[in-house]
Amino acid sequence: MPTTIKGPAIFLAQFAGDAAPFNSLASIAQWAAGLGYKGVQIPAWDARFFDLEKAATSKAYCDEVKGMCADAGVEITELSTHLIGQLVAVHPAYDAQFDAFAPASVHNDARARQAWAVEQMKFGAKASRNLGLKASVSFTGALAFPYLYPWPQRPAGLIEEAFAELGRRWKPILDVYEDNGVDVGFEIHPGEDVFDGATFEMFLDAVGGHRRCAINYDPSHFLLQQMDYLAFIDIYHERIKAFHVKDAEFNPTGRQGVYSGYQGWLNRAGRFRSLGDGQVDFSGIFSKLAQYDYDSWAVLEWECCLKHPEVGAAEGAPFIESHIIRVTEKAFDDFAGGSTDRAALRKMMGIE
């Protein structure tokens, strides 16, 4: 039976805050439902919303969280572990910045921080199972990204060793997700070692083609790299298990292009925008995903350099709703069909 994409849903991370209604899961879920969202993606690292370790060990707690969301009128779509997965692999150049994503007890200790992240990722698998979820979303982290542009020339074997190490770190985590029946949809994102199709394939090879190694599809990152994001769906649709609906625009000038000249977001050639304000062909994307029977959620991820987040959120639900294709159960020309008559078919073709 063909499947209609679920949604609209919203990723809560960009809206979390210390003031109501953005400071608790109950109140932000009610806010989201009031805008027309049917699902919420929960940032697993935000203690204002969720206790990841407790969720991994207590089905009762997970039932309570699910009930709280249901009372508000929304479902939980996935747990996001982006900021946790990021810490599974951190190049030393980024140590100081990424310490902020971890508890103070592991600051200035890369090994302890990584061990903490691995444990938290495994909690994510068990928590997702306790919540009855099929997928989660995350980042791979990065060991090779500082060497993206090969000048000076990269030492032979550096990229191969970086991906081999990524595989060594992630395969045991993916095994825990397999044990719990949950996919990890990695967001393919510049700044991560996995930032396009070629690097995803390298990572997939490094984890032995692991069945739980999946994709969180976000076209905004592909548009800013000038990739064919529709062809990406043709190539990788079997691995796409989650979908961030995020818009972007790319306006190169005589002064800057894809790398955007170290400019702030307002002055970059490539900018994230609110839904409908950018250049992403969402009609094409939703059509492709429907064609390949994508059966999960369309989740707004709001990041815009111009528009207020609450305006972007209010506009996002009807935008997604209008793009979701209710998939047909029959062909448009079925009315002209008939039963199979082999003799008549052979006669039509002049076959004796």
Coordinates of C-alpha atoms in Angstrom, one line a residue:
M1 CA 0.0 0.0 0.0
P2 CA 1.5 3.4 -1.0
T3 CA 2.4 5.6 2.0
T4 CA 1.7 9.3 2.5
I5 CA 4.5 11.3 4.2
K6 CA 3.6 12.2 7.8
G7 CA 3.6 15.8 9.0
P8 CA 3.9 18.6 9.4
A9 CA 6.4 18.3 12.3
I10 CA 8.9 20.7 13.9
F11 CA 12.4 20.3 15.3
L12 CA 12.3 22.0 18.7
A13 CA 16.0 22.8 19.2
Q14 CA 16.0 26.2 17.5
F15 CA 13.0 27.3 19.5
A16 CA 14.1 26.2 23.0
G17 CA 14.5 29.0 25.5
D18 CA 14.2 29.9 29.2
A19 CA 10.9 31.7 28.8
A20 CA 7.5 30.1 28.4
P21 CA 6.2 28.5 26.2
F22 CA 9.7 27.5 25.0
N23 CA 11.1 26.2 28.4
S24 CA 9.4 22.9 28.9
L25 CA 8.2 20.0 26.7
A26 CA 4.6 20.3 27.7
S27 CA 4.3 24.0 26.9
I28 CA 6.3 23.9 23.7
A29 CA 4.4 20.9 22.5
Q30 CA 1.2 22.8 23.0
W31 CA 2.6 25.8 21.2
A32 CA 3.6 23.6 18.2
A33 CA 0.2 21.9 18.1
G34 CA -1.4 25.3 18.1
L35 CA 0.5 26.2 14.9
G36 CA -0.8 23.1 13.2
Y37 CA 2.2 20.7 13.8
K38 CA 1.4 17.1 14.3
G39 CA 4.8 16.0 15.5
V40 CA 7.8 17.2 17.4
Q41 CA 11.5 16.2 17.1
I42 CA 13.1 16.4 20.5
P43 CA 16.7 17.5 21.1
A44 CA 17.9 14.7 23.4
W45 CA 20.6 16.9 25.0
D46 CA 18.2 19.6 26.3
A47 CA 17.4 18.8 29.9
R48 CA 14.5 21.3 29.9
F49 CA 12.7 18.9 27.6
F50 CA 14.1 15.4 28.1
D51 CA 16.2 13.2 30.4
L52 CA 18.0 10.9 27.9
E53 CA 19.5 8.5 30.5
K54 CA 16.2 8.2 32.3
A55 CA 14.5 7.5 29.0
A56 CA 17.0 4.8 28.2
T57 CA 16.3 3.0 31.5
S58 CA 12.6 3.7 32.2
K59 CA 9.8 2.7 29.9
A60 CA 7.4 4.4 32.4
Y61 CA 9.2 7.7 31.9
C62 CA 8.9 7.3 28.2
D63 CA 5.2 6.6 28.4
E64 CA 4.8 9.7 30.5
V65 CA 6.7 11.8 27.9
K66 CA 4.6 10.3 25.1
G67 CA 1.4 11.0 27.0
M68 CA 2.4 14.6 27.6
C69 CA 2.9 15.1 23.9
A70 CA -0.3 13.3 23.0
D71 CA -2.2 15.5 25.5
A72 CA -0.9 18.5 23.6
G73 CA -1.9 17.0 20.3
V74 CA 1.5 15.9 18.8
E75 CA 3.5 12.8 18.4
I76 CA 7.3 12.4 18.9
T77 CA 8.9 12.0 15.5
E78 CA 12.5 11.2 16.4
L79 CA 15.1 12.0 19.1
S80 CA 17.9 14.3 17.8
T81 CA 21.4 13.5 19.1
H82 CA 23.2 15.9 16.8
L83 CA 25.2 17.7 19.4
I84 CA 26.1 14.3 21.0
G85 CA 27.0 12.5 17.8
Q86 CA 29.2 15.4 17.0
L87 CA 31.4 14.6 20.0
V88 CA 32.0 11.0 18.9
A89 CA 34.7 12.4 16.6
V90 CA 36.3 15.8 17.1
H91 CA 39.4 17.1 15.4
P92 CA 41.7 18.9 18.0
A93 CA 41.2 22.2 16.1
Y94 CA 37.6 22.2 17.4
D95 CA 38.2 21.0 20.9
A96 CA 37.6 24.3 22.7
Q97 CA 34.4 25.0 20.8
F98 CA 32.9 21.5 21.2
D99 CA 33.6 21.3 24.9
A100 CA 30.5 23.5 25.3
F101 CA 28.3 20.6 24.1
A102 CA 29.5 18.3 26.9
P103 CA 29.2 18.5 30.7
A104 CA 32.0 20.4 32.5
S105 CA 33.3 17.2 34.1
V106 CA 34.8 16.2 30.7
H107 CA 36.0 19.6 29.5
N108 CA 39.6 19.7 28.4
D109 CA 39.7 15.9 28.2
A110 CA 39.0 14.7 24.7
R111 CA 39.0 11.0 25.6
A112 CA 36.6 11.5 28.4
R113 CA 34.3 13.7 26.3
Q114 CA 34.3 11.0 23.5
A115 CA 33.5 8.3 26.0
W116 CA 30.6 10.4 27.4
A117 CA 29.3 10.9 23.9
V118 CA 29.4 7.2 23.0
E119 CA 27.5 6.3 26.2
Q120 CA 24.9 9.0 25.5
M121 CA 24.5 7.8 21.9
K122 CA 23.8 4.3 23.2
F123 CA 21.2 5.8 25.6
G124 CA 19.7 7.3 22.5
A125 CA 19.1 3.9 21.0
K126 CA 17.4 2.5 24.1
A127 CA 15.4 5.6 24.7
S128 CA 14.1 5.6 21.0
R129 CA 13.1 2.0 21.5
N130 CA 11.3 2.8 24.7
L131 CA 9.4 5.6 22.9
G132 CA 8.5 3.3 20.1
L133 CA 10.5 5.2 17.5
K134 CA 12.0 3.7 14.3
A135 CA 14.7 6.3 13.7
S136 CA 16.8 9.0 15.3
V137 CA 18.9 11.8 13.8
S138 CA 22.5 12.7 14.4
F139 CA 25.9 13.9 13.2
T140 CA 29.0 11.8 12.5
G141 CA 31.5 14.3 13.8
A142 CA 34.7 15.1 11.9
L143 CA 38.4 14.1 11.9
A144 CA 39.2 15.0 8.2
F145 CA 37.1 18.2 7.6
P146 CA 40.0 20.7 8.3
Y147 CA 41.8 19.1 5.4
L148 CA 38.8 19.6 3.0
Y149 CA 40.7 21.7 0.4
P150 CA 44.0 19.9 -0.5
W151 CA 46.5 22.6 0.1
P152 CA 49.0 21.9 1.2
Q153 CA 48.7 18.5 -0.4
R154 CA 47.2 16.0 2.0
P155 CA 49.5 13.2 3.1
A156 CA 48.7 9.9 1.4
G157 CA 46.3 7.9 3.4
L158 CA 45.0 10.7 5.6
I159 CA 41.4 10.6 4.4
E160 CA 41.4 6.8 4.4
E161 CA 42.6 6.6 8.0
A162 CA 40.1 9.3 9.1
F163 CA 37.2 7.3 7.7
A164 CA 38.5 4.0 9.0
E165 CA 38.6 5.6 12.5
L166 CA 35.1 6.9 12.1
G167 CA 34.0 3.4 11.3
R168 CA 35.8 2.0 14.3
R169 CA 34.1 4.5 16.5
W170 CA 30.6 4.3 15.0
K171 CA 30.1 0.6 14.3
P172 CA 29.8 -0.4 17.9
I173 CA 27.2 2.4 18.4
L174 CA 25.3 1.3 15.3
D175 CA 25.3 -2.3 16.7
V176 CA 23.4 -1.0 19.7
Y177 CA 20.9 0.7 17.5
E178 CA 20.5 -2.6 15.6
D179 CA 19.8 -4.4 18.9
N180 CA 17.1 -1.8 19.6
G181 CA 15.6 -1.7 16.1
V182 CA 16.4 1.9 15.5
D183 CA 18.0 3.6 12.4
V184 CA 20.5 6.5 12.8
G185 CA 19.7 9.2 10.2
F186 CA 23.0 11.1 9.8
E187 CA 22.5 14.7 8.7
I188 CA 24.8 15.1 5.7
H189 CA 26.3 18.5 6.6
P190 CA 29.4 20.6 5.9
G191 CA 31.6 20.6 9.0
E192 CA 31.0 16.9 9.4
D193 CA 33.2 14.4 7.6
V194 CA 30.0 13.1 5.9
F195 CA 28.9 16.1 3.9
D196 CA 27.8 14.8 0.5
G197 CA 27.0 11.5 -1.3
A198 CA 30.6 10.5 -1.9
T199 CA 31.6 10.9 1.8
F200 CA 28.4 9.1 2.9
E201 CA 29.5 6.1 0.8
M202 CA 33.0 6.2 2.3
F203 CA 31.4 6.2 5.8
L204 CA 29.0 3.5 4.9
D205 CA 31.9 1.3 3.7
A206 CA 33.8 2.1 6.9
V207 CA 30.9 0.7 9.0
G208 CA 30.6 -2.4 6.8
G209 CA 27.4 -1.3 5.0
H210 CA 25.6 -1.3 8.4
R211 CA 21.8 -1.5 8.0
R212 CA 21.3 1.1 10.7
C213 CA 23.5 3.7 8.9
A214 CA 20.9 5.9 7.3
I215 CA 20.4 9.5 6.2
N216 CA 18.5 12.5 7.6
Y217 CA 17.8 14.3 4.3
D218 CA 18.2 18.1 4.4
P219 CA 18.3 19.8 1.0
S220 CA 19.5 23.1 2.3
H221 CA 23.1 21.8 2.8
F222 CA 23.1 20.4 -0.7
L223 CA 21.9 23.6 -2.4
L224 CA 24.6 25.5 -0.6
Q225 CA 27.2 23.1 -2.1
Q226 CA 25.5 23.3 -5.5
M227 CA 24.6 19.6 -5.5
D228 CA 21.7 18.0 -7.4
Y229 CA 19.6 17.3 -4.4
L230 CA 16.8 15.7 -6.4
A231 CA 19.2 13.2 -8.0
F232 CA 20.5 12.5 -4.4
I233 CA 17.1 11.1 -3.6
D234 CA 17.2 8.9 -6.7
I235 CA 20.6 7.5 -5.6
Y236 CA 20.1 7.2 -1.8
H237 CA 16.4 6.9 -1.2
E238 CA 16.7 3.4 0.4
R239 CA 18.9 5.0 3.1
I240 CA 16.7 8.1 3.7
K241 CA 14.9 7.5 7.0
A242 CA 14.3 11.1 8.2
F243 CA 13.7 14.5 6.5
H244 CA 14.5 18.0 7.6
V245 CA 12.5 20.5 5.6
K246 CA 14.8 23.5 5.5
D247 CA 15.2 26.2 2.8
A248 CA 18.3 28.0 1.5
E249 CA 19.5 30.3 -1.2
F250 CA 22.7 30.6 -3.1
N251 CA 23.5 34.0 -4.8
P252 CA 27.1 34.1 -5.9
T253 CA 28.7 37.4 -6.7
G254 CA 32.0 38.7 -8.1
R255 CA 33.3 38.7 -4.5
Q256 CA 32.2 35.3 -3.1
G257 CA 30.8 31.9 -3.9
V258 CA 30.3 28.6 -2.1
Y259 CA 32.9 29.4 0.6
S260 CA 31.2 32.8 1.3
G261 CA 34.3 34.7 2.2
Y262 CA 34.1 34.2 6.0
Q263 CA 31.1 36.5 6.0
G264 CA 28.4 36.4 8.6
W265 CA 25.1 34.8 7.7
L266 CA 23.5 38.0 6.5
N267 CA 26.2 38.7 3.9
R268 CA 27.0 35.2 2.7
A269 CA 26.3 34.1 -0.9
G270 CA 24.8 30.9 0.6
R271 CA 22.2 31.5 3.3
F272 CA 19.6 29.5 5.2
R273 CA 16.1 30.9 4.8
S274 CA 12.6 30.3 6.1
L275 CA 10.4 27.9 4.1
G276 CA 9.3 29.4 0.9
D277 CA 11.8 32.3 1.0
G278 CA 14.7 30.4 -0.5
Q279 CA 15.4 28.5 -3.7
V280 CA 14.9 24.8 -2.8
D281 CA 12.4 23.0 -5.0
F282 CA 10.2 21.4 -2.4
S283 CA 7.6 20.3 -4.9
G284 CA 10.2 18.2 -6.6
I285 CA 11.5 16.8 -3.3
F286 CA 8.1 15.8 -1.9
S287 CA 7.3 14.2 -5.3
K288 CA 10.5 12.2 -5.2
L289 CA 10.0 11.1 -1.7
A290 CA 6.4 10.1 -2.4
Q291 CA 7.6 8.2 -5.6
Y292 CA 10.0 6.2 -3.4
D293 CA 7.4 5.6 -0.7
Y294 CA 9.2 7.5 2.1
D295 CA 7.1 6.6 5.1
S296 CA 8.2 8.9 7.9
W297 CA 8.0 12.5 8.9
A298 CA 8.6 15.9 7.2
V299 CA 10.2 17.9 10.0
L300 CA 10.7 21.7 9.8
E301 CA 14.2 22.8 10.8
W302 CA 14.1 26.5 11.1
E303 CA 17.2 28.5 10.5
C304 CA 16.9 31.9 8.8
C305 CA 19.2 34.9 8.8
L306 CA 16.3 37.3 8.3
K307 CA 12.9 36.2 9.6
H308 CA 11.8 35.9 13.2
P309 CA 11.7 32.3 14.4
E310 CA 8.1 32.5 15.5
V311 CA 7.0 33.8 12.1
G312 CA 9.0 31.1 10.4
A313 CA 7.4 28.4 12.6
A314 CA 3.9 29.8 12.0
E315 CA 4.5 29.8 8.2
G316 CA 6.2 26.4 8.2
A317 CA 3.3 24.2 9.2
P318 CA 0.9 25.2 6.3
F319 CA 3.9 25.2 3.9
I320 CA 4.7 21.6 4.7
E321 CA 1.0 20.6 4.8
S322 CA 0.6 22.0 1.3
H323 CA 3.5 20.0 -0.1
I324 CA 2.6 16.6 1.4
I325 CA 1.2 14.5 -1.4
R326 CA -1.6 12.2 -0.5
V327 CA -0.5 9.1 -2.4
T328 CA -3.0 7.5 -4.7
E329 CA -3.9 3.9 -4.4
K330 CA -4.7 3.5 -8.1
A331 CA -3.4 4.6 -11.5
F332 CA -5.3 7.5 -13.1
D333 CA -6.1 5.5 -16.2
D334 CA -7.4 2.4 -14.3
F335 CA -10.9 3.2 -15.5
A336 CA -9.8 2.3 -19.1
G337 CA -8.4 -1.0 -18.1
G338 CA -9.9 -4.4 -18.2
S339 CA -9.3 -8.0 -17.3
T340 CA -6.4 -9.9 -18.9
D341 CA -7.4 -12.0 -22.0
R342 CA -4.3 -13.7 -23.4
A343 CA -6.0 -14.7 -26.6
A344 CA -7.1 -11.1 -27.3
L345 CA -3.6 -9.8 -26.5
R346 CA -2.0 -12.2 -29.0
K347 CA -4.5 -11.3 -31.6
M348 CA -3.7 -7.5 -31.0
M349 CA -0.1 -8.2 -31.8
G350 CA -0.7 -10.6 -34.7
I351 CA 0.7 -13.5 -32.9
E352 CA -0.6 -16.9 -34.2

